[in-house]
Amino acid sequence: MESAVAVPPQEHLEQATILGVPVHRVRMEQALRTIEQLIATRTPHLVITADANAILIALDDPEFRQLMTEAALVTPDGAGLLWAGRYSGQPFPERVSGVDLVWHLTRLSHERGYRLFFVGAAPGVAERARENLLRQFPQAQIVGVHHGYFSAEQEPEVITQIRAARPDVLLIAMGMPRQEKWAHRHRHALNTPVMIGVGGSFDVYAGVVKRAPRWLQQSGLEWLWRLIQDPRKIKKVRNLPRFVWRVMRDAKRR
Ligand code: UDP
């Protein structure tokens, strides 16, 4: 969307600090408003959807921790992180996940013409996600797609393709923390106002994996559903007790 309108002032977002890592205490509606404000700035910004695993990665990986600290928006995702917010007296209002952000941004694109680019997932998956989302939001401007299994030699061509499509929002599904590091490293070349790491979201919209029924999502057991669908996720689930233990120890110290 090109426009000469004045950039609206960015609102102040409340922040929680989980194990020293900042996460914004936003609702979906506020996150979307912030993203629209970031689009209007026309300069590159990173948005991170953070679950308990993201916090654990940040504790072991200084580069990722720096990105979480400097990101324009870090949204709260996952039952584990929401628990940590409650336990440490800084409750998050609701979950703002990558999967839900993709849906809402496609809806906003349909309504307001924002240009979206999907990069990531296995060959063919982002295309299928695009087709399925367009069935629901036919006017959405999904101006390009590319899979996430390109080589170092192919990388410049992928970046050129994204830049040429002039997206307002780049949705990157290459797993955490790779997607965030990639976005940050190439932010100037990509020249996209909003870059968001959305993990396995394209797999969900392509129908490769099924989203948990709403009652399971609401009961905080979506991780169990994901684990049954993809047993490789056991590593993340195994990390959860470590996260819980560290949050409890951190609260005692304060
Ligand atoms: N992926 C990719 N390129 C890679 C490795 C992974 O595009 O080199 C994709 C993968 O196909 C999947 C997504 O990245 O669609 C990672 O999904 P996951 O749910 O594991 O994301 P996380 O929760 O780790 O962010």
Short mmCIF file of C-alpha atoms and ligand atoms in Angstrom, two decimals:
data_model
loop_
_atom_site.label_atom_id
_atom_site.label_comp_id
_atom_site.label_asym_id
_atom_site.label_seq_id
_atom_site.Cartn_x
_atom_site.Cartn_y
_atom_site.Cartn_z
CA MET A 1 0.00 0.00 0.00
CA GLU A 2 1.59 3.25 -1.05
CA SER A 3 0.25 6.33 0.61
CA ALA A 4 1.45 9.74 1.62
CA VAL A 5 -0.56 9.79 4.84
CA ALA A 6 1.22 10.88 7.98
CA VAL A 7 2.62 8.05 10.07
CA PRO A 8 0.35 7.59 13.10
CA PRO A 9 2.14 7.74 16.44
CA GLN A 10 2.95 4.29 17.81
CA GLU A 11 1.09 3.60 21.01
CA HIS A 12 2.97 2.62 24.12
CA LEU A 13 2.76 -1.14 24.66
CA GLU A 14 2.91 -2.64 28.13
CA GLN A 15 5.67 -5.18 28.60
CA ALA A 16 6.17 -8.21 30.80
CA THR A 17 9.62 -9.60 31.52
CA ILE A 18 9.80 -13.39 31.56
CA LEU A 19 13.21 -14.68 32.76
CA GLY A 20 14.64 -11.31 31.76
CA VAL A 21 13.17 -11.46 28.24
CA PRO A 22 10.60 -8.80 27.28
CA VAL A 23 7.20 -9.81 25.85
CA HIS A 24 4.41 -7.32 25.11
CA ARG A 25 1.15 -7.64 27.03
CA VAL A 26 -1.09 -7.19 23.99
CA ARG A 27 -4.40 -8.49 22.75
CA MET A 28 -4.75 -9.55 19.12
CA GLU A 29 -6.57 -6.33 18.28
CA GLN A 30 -3.76 -4.21 19.71
CA ALA A 31 -1.11 -6.31 17.95
CA LEU A 32 -2.88 -5.77 14.61
CA ARG A 33 -3.17 -2.02 15.22
CA THR A 34 0.55 -1.89 16.01
CA ILE A 35 1.38 -3.83 12.85
CA GLU A 36 -0.68 -1.37 10.78
CA GLN A 37 1.23 1.51 12.38
CA LEU A 38 4.54 -0.21 11.61
CA ILE A 39 3.48 -0.68 7.97
CA ALA A 40 2.87 3.07 7.74
CA THR A 41 6.45 3.85 8.81
CA ARG A 42 7.81 2.16 5.61
CA THR A 43 10.99 1.12 7.44
CA PRO A 44 11.81 -2.52 8.40
CA HIS A 45 10.53 -3.91 11.69
CA LEU A 46 10.59 -7.36 13.21
CA VAL A 47 7.61 -8.97 14.98
CA ILE A 48 8.19 -12.12 17.07
CA THR A 49 5.53 -14.50 18.35
CA ALA A 50 7.04 -15.81 21.57
CA ASP A 51 6.14 -19.05 23.36
CA ALA A 52 7.99 -20.70 26.26
CA ASN A 53 10.43 -22.21 23.80
CA ALA A 54 11.32 -18.77 22.44
CA ILE A 55 12.28 -17.65 25.96
CA LEU A 56 14.44 -20.76 26.42
CA ILE A 57 16.15 -20.17 23.07
CA ALA A 58 16.80 -16.53 24.05
CA LEU A 59 18.46 -17.62 27.31
CA ASP A 60 20.98 -19.76 25.41
CA ASP A 61 21.42 -17.65 22.29
CA PRO A 62 22.60 -14.03 22.73
CA GLU A 63 21.86 -13.11 19.10
CA PHE A 64 18.22 -14.21 19.41
CA ARG A 65 17.91 -12.58 22.83
CA GLN A 66 19.05 -9.29 21.30
CA LEU A 67 16.40 -9.64 18.58
CA MET A 68 13.69 -10.24 21.19
CA THR A 69 14.81 -7.17 23.09
CA GLU A 70 14.88 -4.96 20.01
CA ALA A 71 11.85 -6.30 18.12
CA ALA A 72 9.11 -3.74 17.52
CA LEU A 73 6.53 -6.21 18.82
CA VAL A 74 6.83 -9.50 20.74
CA THR A 75 3.45 -11.21 21.11
CA PRO A 76 2.55 -13.75 23.81
CA ASP A 77 1.96 -17.26 22.47
CA GLY A 78 1.44 -20.67 24.05
CA ALA A 79 -0.07 -21.97 27.29
CA GLY A 80 3.37 -22.15 28.99
CA LEU A 81 4.14 -18.47 28.43
CA LEU A 82 0.65 -17.39 29.50
CA TRP A 83 1.09 -19.40 32.69
CA ALA A 84 4.46 -17.68 33.33
CA GLY A 85 2.79 -14.27 32.98
CA ARG A 86 0.14 -15.18 35.55
CA TYR A 87 2.62 -16.80 37.91
CA SER A 88 4.94 -13.79 37.90
CA GLY A 89 2.12 -11.28 38.42
CA GLN A 90 2.25 -9.83 34.88
CA PRO A 91 -0.66 -11.60 33.18
CA PHE A 92 -1.02 -11.53 29.40
CA PRO A 93 -4.53 -10.65 28.20
CA GLU A 94 -4.68 -13.45 25.59
CA ARG A 95 -2.67 -15.57 23.19
CA VAL A 96 -1.49 -13.86 20.01
CA SER A 97 -0.13 -16.73 17.90
CA GLY A 98 1.52 -16.76 14.50
CA VAL A 99 -1.27 -18.95 13.09
CA ASP A 100 -3.91 -16.44 14.20
CA LEU A 101 -1.85 -13.46 12.97
CA VAL A 102 -1.64 -15.00 9.48
CA TRP A 103 -5.46 -15.33 9.41
CA HIS A 104 -6.12 -11.79 10.68
CA LEU A 105 -3.53 -10.19 8.40
CA THR A 106 -5.04 -11.98 5.39
CA ARG A 107 -8.46 -10.65 6.46
CA LEU A 108 -7.03 -7.12 6.78
CA SER A 109 -5.36 -7.49 3.40
CA HIS A 110 -8.76 -8.44 1.93
CA GLU A 111 -10.38 -5.41 3.57
CA ARG A 112 -7.63 -2.80 3.17
CA GLY A 113 -5.32 -4.01 0.42
CA TYR A 114 -2.15 -4.70 2.40
CA ARG A 115 0.38 -6.65 0.34
CA LEU A 116 1.51 -9.95 1.92
CA PHE A 117 4.38 -12.26 0.90
CA PHE A 118 4.65 -15.84 2.25
CA VAL A 119 8.14 -17.36 2.50
CA GLY A 120 8.81 -20.71 4.15
CA ALA A 121 7.65 -24.33 4.54
CA ALA A 122 8.22 -27.23 2.10
CA PRO A 123 7.83 -26.64 -1.67
CA GLY A 124 4.13 -26.28 -2.59
CA VAL A 125 2.92 -25.66 0.97
CA ALA A 126 2.89 -21.83 0.93
CA GLU A 127 1.05 -21.96 -2.45
CA ARG A 128 -1.62 -24.23 -0.97
CA ALA A 129 -1.92 -22.04 2.11
CA ARG A 130 -2.37 -19.05 -0.21
CA GLU A 131 -5.09 -20.80 -2.24
CA ASN A 132 -7.01 -21.87 0.87
CA LEU A 133 -6.82 -18.42 2.46
CA LEU A 134 -7.89 -16.76 -0.81
CA ARG A 135 -11.01 -18.94 -0.85
CA GLN A 136 -12.02 -17.23 2.38
CA PHE A 137 -10.61 -13.77 1.57
CA PRO A 138 -10.71 -13.44 -2.23
CA GLN A 139 -9.53 -9.81 -2.33
CA ALA A 140 -6.44 -10.49 -0.19
CA GLN A 141 -3.21 -9.31 -1.85
CA ILE A 142 -0.89 -12.29 -1.35
CA VAL A 143 1.61 -10.93 -3.85
CA GLY A 144 4.14 -13.76 -3.73
CA VAL A 145 5.12 -17.10 -2.19
CA HIS A 146 8.40 -19.01 -1.90
CA HIS A 147 9.31 -22.21 -0.07
CA GLY A 148 11.79 -22.17 2.79
CA TYR A 149 14.28 -24.78 1.58
CA PHE A 150 16.52 -22.64 -0.64
CA SER A 151 20.33 -22.95 -0.69
CA ALA A 152 22.84 -20.20 0.07
CA GLU A 153 23.34 -19.82 -3.70
CA GLN A 154 19.59 -19.38 -4.27
CA GLU A 155 19.17 -16.90 -1.42
CA PRO A 156 19.92 -13.68 -3.36
CA GLU A 157 17.28 -14.65 -5.94
CA VAL A 158 14.67 -15.26 -3.18
CA ILE A 159 15.45 -11.86 -1.65
CA THR A 160 15.22 -10.16 -5.06
CA GLN A 161 11.82 -11.80 -5.64
CA ILE A 162 10.48 -10.58 -2.29
CA ARG A 163 11.82 -7.07 -2.76
CA ALA A 164 10.36 -6.85 -6.27
CA ALA A 165 6.90 -7.86 -4.97
CA ARG A 166 6.97 -4.84 -2.58
CA PRO A 167 5.07 -6.50 0.29
CA ASP A 168 3.90 -4.54 3.33
CA VAL A 169 4.18 -7.67 5.46
CA LEU A 170 6.55 -10.60 5.01
CA LEU A 171 5.37 -13.76 6.79
CA ILE A 172 8.31 -16.10 7.34
CA ALA A 173 7.73 -19.76 8.25
CA MET A 174 11.19 -21.31 8.60
CA GLY A 175 11.18 -22.20 12.30
CA MET A 176 12.47 -20.27 15.27
CA PRO A 177 15.09 -18.76 15.59
CA ARG A 178 16.17 -19.15 11.97
CA GLN A 179 13.25 -17.11 10.56
CA GLU A 180 13.89 -14.13 12.87
CA LYS A 181 17.65 -14.14 12.27
CA TRP A 182 17.14 -14.38 8.53
CA ALA A 183 14.69 -11.47 8.54
CA HIS A 184 17.00 -9.31 10.61
CA ARG A 185 20.12 -10.14 8.60
CA HIS A 186 18.44 -9.23 5.30
CA ARG A 187 16.17 -6.43 6.55
CA HIS A 188 17.73 -3.73 4.35
CA ALA A 189 17.76 -5.85 1.20
CA LEU A 190 14.20 -7.08 1.83
CA ASN A 191 13.01 -3.53 2.49
CA THR A 192 9.69 -4.73 3.99
CA PRO A 193 8.08 -2.68 6.80
CA VAL A 194 6.86 -5.68 8.82
CA MET A 195 8.54 -9.10 8.99
CA ILE A 196 6.91 -11.74 11.19
CA GLY A 197 8.15 -15.24 12.05
CA VAL A 198 5.13 -17.53 11.92
CA GLY A 199 6.64 -21.02 12.47
CA GLY A 200 4.44 -23.84 11.18
CA SER A 201 1.49 -21.61 10.11
CA PHE A 202 1.58 -22.37 6.38
CA ASP A 203 1.44 -26.10 7.19
CA VAL A 204 -1.80 -25.40 9.07
CA TYR A 205 -3.46 -23.38 6.26
CA ALA A 206 -2.24 -25.82 3.59
CA GLY A 207 -3.93 -28.61 5.55
CA VAL A 208 -0.62 -30.45 6.12
CA VAL A 209 -1.25 -30.33 9.87
CA LYS A 210 -4.61 -29.82 11.51
CA ARG A 211 -5.22 -27.14 14.13
CA ALA A 212 -6.47 -28.43 17.47
CA PRO A 213 -10.23 -28.13 18.09
CA ARG A 214 -11.09 -24.83 19.80
CA TRP A 215 -11.92 -26.52 23.13
CA LEU A 216 -8.42 -28.02 23.24
CA GLN A 217 -6.84 -24.66 22.32
CA GLN A 218 -8.79 -22.99 25.11
CA SER A 219 -7.89 -25.62 27.68
CA GLY A 220 -4.20 -24.95 27.05
CA LEU A 221 -3.58 -28.41 25.60
CA GLU A 222 -2.88 -27.50 21.98
CA TRP A 223 0.73 -28.64 22.50
CA LEU A 224 -0.55 -32.18 23.15
CA TRP A 225 -2.48 -32.14 19.85
CA ARG A 226 0.62 -30.88 18.00
CA LEU A 227 2.74 -33.55 19.62
CA ILE A 228 0.40 -36.32 18.45
CA GLN A 229 0.50 -34.92 14.89
CA ASP A 230 4.26 -34.39 14.84
CA PRO A 231 6.19 -36.50 17.37
CA ARG A 232 9.40 -34.58 16.50
CA LYS A 233 7.95 -31.80 18.64
CA ILE A 234 8.75 -33.89 21.72
CA LYS A 235 11.93 -31.81 22.15
CA LYS A 236 9.86 -28.67 22.77
CA VAL A 237 7.48 -30.44 25.16
CA ARG A 238 10.43 -31.92 27.06
CA ASN A 239 11.78 -28.39 27.54
CA LEU A 240 8.60 -27.18 29.21
CA PRO A 241 9.38 -28.46 32.76
CA ARG A 242 12.77 -26.69 32.52
CA PHE A 243 10.91 -23.48 31.67
CA VAL A 244 8.40 -23.90 34.53
CA TRP A 245 11.18 -24.63 37.00
CA ARG A 246 13.21 -21.58 35.97
CA VAL A 247 10.17 -19.28 36.18
CA MET A 248 9.40 -20.57 39.70
CA ARG A 249 13.03 -20.16 40.80
CA ASP A 250 13.13 -16.66 39.30
CA ALA A 251 9.96 -15.65 41.21
CA LYS A 252 11.44 -16.86 44.51
CA ARG A 253 14.52 -14.72 43.99
CA ARG A 254 12.50 -11.56 43.51
N1 UDP B 1 11.15 -24.93 7.45
C1 UDP B 1 11.63 -24.25 6.33
N2 UDP B 1 12.97 -24.34 6.03
C2 UDP B 1 13.84 -25.04 6.80
C3 UDP B 1 13.34 -25.70 7.98
C4 UDP B 1 11.98 -25.61 8.27
O1 UDP B 1 10.87 -23.60 5.61
O2 UDP B 1 15.02 -25.08 6.48
C5 UDP B 1 9.71 -24.84 7.74
C6 UDP B 1 9.01 -26.16 8.02
O3 UDP B 1 8.67 -26.78 6.80
C7 UDP B 1 7.80 -25.71 8.83
C8 UDP B 1 8.34 -24.50 9.56
O4 UDP B 1 9.55 -24.13 8.94
O5 UDP B 1 6.77 -25.31 7.96
C9 UDP B 1 8.66 -24.75 11.05
O6 UDP B 1 7.54 -25.08 11.73
P1 UDP B 1 7.58 -25.32 13.29
O7 UDP B 1 6.18 -25.56 13.73
O8 UDP B 1 8.63 -26.32 13.67
O9 UDP B 1 8.05 -23.85 13.76
P2 UDP B 1 8.61 -23.36 15.16
O10 UDP B 1 7.53 -23.67 16.15
O11 UDP B 1 9.89 -24.09 15.40
O12 UDP B 1 8.83 -21.89 14.97
#
